[in-house]
Amino acid sequence: GKLSANERSPALVRSRTVIMAGNWKMNPATLQEARELAALIASAARTSTQDKPGFDVEVAVIPPHPFLGLVGQQLDGTAARLGAQDVHPAAKGAF
């Protein structure tokens, strides 16, 4: 049968890469908001590798298409990765 999280061996659990990804969906609404959020994430990504050397988690940010370039620039030089999403015809919302 399938083992619960408590029954798995620590070696088996640790062999997997943990990924923490934030899909911004159709948010934020403005370039300035995207800039501010990306700067916060970039700062956290820089300090997490220094403050928590054993913190083995991949971080990914998935902003809306209009903000990909800006967010990518903010994340440059950090351990955070940039992802992309497809589009939706709605003007705003979590789609």
PDB file of C-alpha atoms in Angstrom:
ATOM      1  CA  GLY A   1       0.000   0.000   0.000  1.00  0.00           C
ATOM      2  CA  LYS A   2       0.865   3.632  -0.070  1.00  0.00           C
ATOM      3  CA  LEU A   3       2.931   4.962   2.839  1.00  0.00           C
ATOM      4  CA  SER A   4       1.836   8.001   4.779  1.00  0.00           C
ATOM      5  CA  ALA A   5       4.200  10.958   5.209  1.00  0.00           C
ATOM      6  CA  ASN A   6       5.046   9.719   8.718  1.00  0.00           C
ATOM      7  CA  GLU A   7       5.963   6.229   7.442  1.00  0.00           C
ATOM      8  CA  ARG A   8       8.341   7.328   4.672  1.00  0.00           C
ATOM      9  CA  SER A   9      12.041   7.130   5.344  1.00  0.00           C
ATOM     10  CA  PRO A  10      13.756  10.504   5.803  1.00  0.00           C
ATOM     11  CA  ALA A  11      16.180   9.609   3.018  1.00  0.00           C
ATOM     12  CA  LEU A  12      13.329   9.038   0.572  1.00  0.00           C
ATOM     13  CA  VAL A  13      11.558  12.267   1.497  1.00  0.00           C
ATOM     14  CA  ARG A  14      14.778  14.290   1.291  1.00  0.00           C
ATOM     15  CA  SER A  15      15.614  12.950  -2.177  1.00  0.00           C
ATOM     16  CA  ARG A  16      12.785  15.005  -3.649  1.00  0.00           C
ATOM     17  CA  THR A  17      13.179  18.632  -4.619  1.00  0.00           C
ATOM     18  CA  VAL A  18      10.693  20.911  -2.932  1.00  0.00           C
ATOM     19  CA  ILE A  19       9.343  23.626  -5.224  1.00  0.00           C
ATOM     20  CA  MET A  20       7.542  26.687  -3.912  1.00  0.00           C
ATOM     21  CA  ALA A  21       5.947  28.570  -6.801  1.00  0.00           C
ATOM     22  CA  GLY A  22       3.812  31.665  -6.745  1.00  0.00           C
ATOM     23  CA  ASN A  23       1.457  32.035  -9.696  1.00  0.00           C
ATOM     24  CA  TRP A  24       0.356  35.654  -9.683  1.00  0.00           C
ATOM     25  CA  LYS A  25      -2.590  34.801 -11.949  1.00  0.00           C
ATOM     26  CA  MET A  26      -3.783  38.185 -13.270  1.00  0.00           C
ATOM     27  CA  ASN A  27      -2.296  40.190 -10.418  1.00  0.00           C
ATOM     28  CA  PRO A  28      -0.923  42.769  -9.653  1.00  0.00           C
ATOM     29  CA  ALA A  29      -2.761  45.456 -11.553  1.00  0.00           C
ATOM     30  CA  THR A  30       0.118  47.866 -12.190  1.00  0.00           C
ATOM     31  CA  LEU A  31       3.750  47.828 -13.229  1.00  0.00           C
ATOM     32  CA  GLN A  32       4.692  49.612 -10.002  1.00  0.00           C
ATOM     33  CA  GLU A  33       2.997  46.924  -7.882  1.00  0.00           C
ATOM     34  CA  ALA A  34       4.788  44.213  -9.868  1.00  0.00           C
ATOM     35  CA  ARG A  35       8.115  46.011  -9.384  1.00  0.00           C
ATOM     36  CA  GLU A  36       7.602  46.276  -5.617  1.00  0.00           C
ATOM     37  CA  LEU A  37       6.524  42.643  -5.221  1.00  0.00           C
ATOM     38  CA  ALA A  38       9.374  41.352  -7.381  1.00  0.00           C
ATOM     39  CA  ALA A  39      11.885  43.415  -5.382  1.00  0.00           C
ATOM     40  CA  LEU A  40      10.627  41.872  -2.133  1.00  0.00           C
ATOM     41  CA  ILE A  41      10.858  38.355  -3.550  1.00  0.00           C
ATOM     42  CA  ALA A  42      14.334  39.006  -4.961  1.00  0.00           C
ATOM     43  CA  SER A  43      15.522  40.307  -1.597  1.00  0.00           C
ATOM     44  CA  ALA A  44      14.099  37.277   0.214  1.00  0.00           C
ATOM     45  CA  ALA A  45      15.660  34.916  -2.353  1.00  0.00           C
ATOM     46  CA  ARG A  46      19.070  36.522  -1.870  1.00  0.00           C
ATOM     47  CA  THR A  47      18.969  36.414   1.919  1.00  0.00           C
ATOM     48  CA  SER A  48      17.461  32.917   2.208  1.00  0.00           C
ATOM     49  CA  THR A  49      20.503  31.346   0.565  1.00  0.00           C
ATOM     50  CA  GLN A  50      22.764  33.245   2.987  1.00  0.00           C
ATOM     51  CA  ASP A  51      20.664  32.884   6.148  1.00  0.00           C
ATOM     52  CA  LYS A  52      19.502  29.307   5.586  1.00  0.00           C
ATOM     53  CA  PRO A  53      22.217  27.376   3.739  1.00  0.00           C
ATOM     54  CA  GLY A  54      20.419  24.032   4.294  1.00  0.00           C
ATOM     55  CA  PHE A  55      17.085  25.397   3.049  1.00  0.00           C
ATOM     56  CA  ASP A  56      16.822  23.271  -0.073  1.00  0.00           C
ATOM     57  CA  VAL A  57      13.723  24.684  -1.750  1.00  0.00           C
ATOM     58  CA  GLU A  58      13.429  25.916  -5.325  1.00  0.00           C
ATOM     59  CA  VAL A  59      11.475  29.158  -5.582  1.00  0.00           C
ATOM     60  CA  ALA A  60       9.629  30.150  -8.746  1.00  0.00           C
ATOM     61  CA  VAL A  61       7.672  33.285  -9.564  1.00  0.00           C
ATOM     62  CA  ILE A  62       5.032  33.191 -12.298  1.00  0.00           C
ATOM     63  CA  PRO A  63       3.853  36.725 -13.087  1.00  0.00           C
ATOM     64  CA  PRO A  64       1.452  37.827 -15.824  1.00  0.00           C
ATOM     65  CA  HIS A  65       2.979  38.189 -19.291  1.00  0.00           C
ATOM     66  CA  PRO A  66       3.238  42.033 -19.265  1.00  0.00           C
ATOM     67  CA  PHE A  67       5.509  41.837 -16.201  1.00  0.00           C
ATOM     68  CA  LEU A  68       7.808  38.957 -17.262  1.00  0.00           C
ATOM     69  CA  GLY A  69      10.709  41.183 -18.330  1.00  0.00           C
ATOM     70  CA  LEU A  70      10.585  43.389 -15.265  1.00  0.00           C
ATOM     71  CA  VAL A  71      10.267  40.497 -12.823  1.00  0.00           C
ATOM     72  CA  GLY A  72      13.047  38.600 -14.615  1.00  0.00           C
ATOM     73  CA  GLN A  73      15.354  41.592 -14.205  1.00  0.00           C
ATOM     74  CA  GLN A  74      14.503  41.828 -10.502  1.00  0.00           C
ATOM     75  CA  LEU A  75      15.204  38.103  -9.972  1.00  0.00           C
ATOM     76  CA  ASP A  76      18.461  38.118 -11.934  1.00  0.00           C
ATOM     77  CA  GLY A  77      21.313  36.952  -9.732  1.00  0.00           C
ATOM     78  CA  THR A  78      19.037  35.239  -7.215  1.00  0.00           C
ATOM     79  CA  ALA A  79      18.165  31.589  -6.736  1.00  0.00           C
ATOM     80  CA  ALA A  80      14.539  32.308  -7.690  1.00  0.00           C
ATOM     81  CA  ARG A  81      13.330  31.114 -11.076  1.00  0.00           C
ATOM     82  CA  LEU A  82      10.976  32.831 -13.484  1.00  0.00           C
ATOM     83  CA  GLY A  83       8.000  31.027 -14.982  1.00  0.00           C
ATOM     84  CA  ALA A  84       5.315  31.988 -17.480  1.00  0.00           C
ATOM     85  CA  GLN A  85       1.614  31.274 -17.736  1.00  0.00           C
ATOM     86  CA  ASP A  86      -0.886  31.172 -20.538  1.00  0.00           C
ATOM     87  CA  VAL A  87      -3.475  33.891 -21.146  1.00  0.00           C
ATOM     88  CA  HIS A  88      -7.142  34.326 -20.342  1.00  0.00           C
ATOM     89  CA  PRO A  89      -9.672  36.656 -22.005  1.00  0.00           C
ATOM     90  CA  ALA A  90     -10.987  38.101 -18.694  1.00  0.00           C
ATOM     91  CA  ALA A  91      -9.907  41.613 -17.694  1.00  0.00           C
ATOM     92  CA  LYS A  92      -8.929  40.526 -14.165  1.00  0.00           C
ATOM     93  CA  GLY A  93      -9.330  37.731 -11.656  1.00  0.00           C
ATOM     94  CA  ALA A  94      -7.854  34.396 -10.623  1.00  0.00           C
ATOM     95  CA  PHE A  95      -8.136  32.282 -13.748  1.00  0.00           C
TER      96      PHE A  95
END
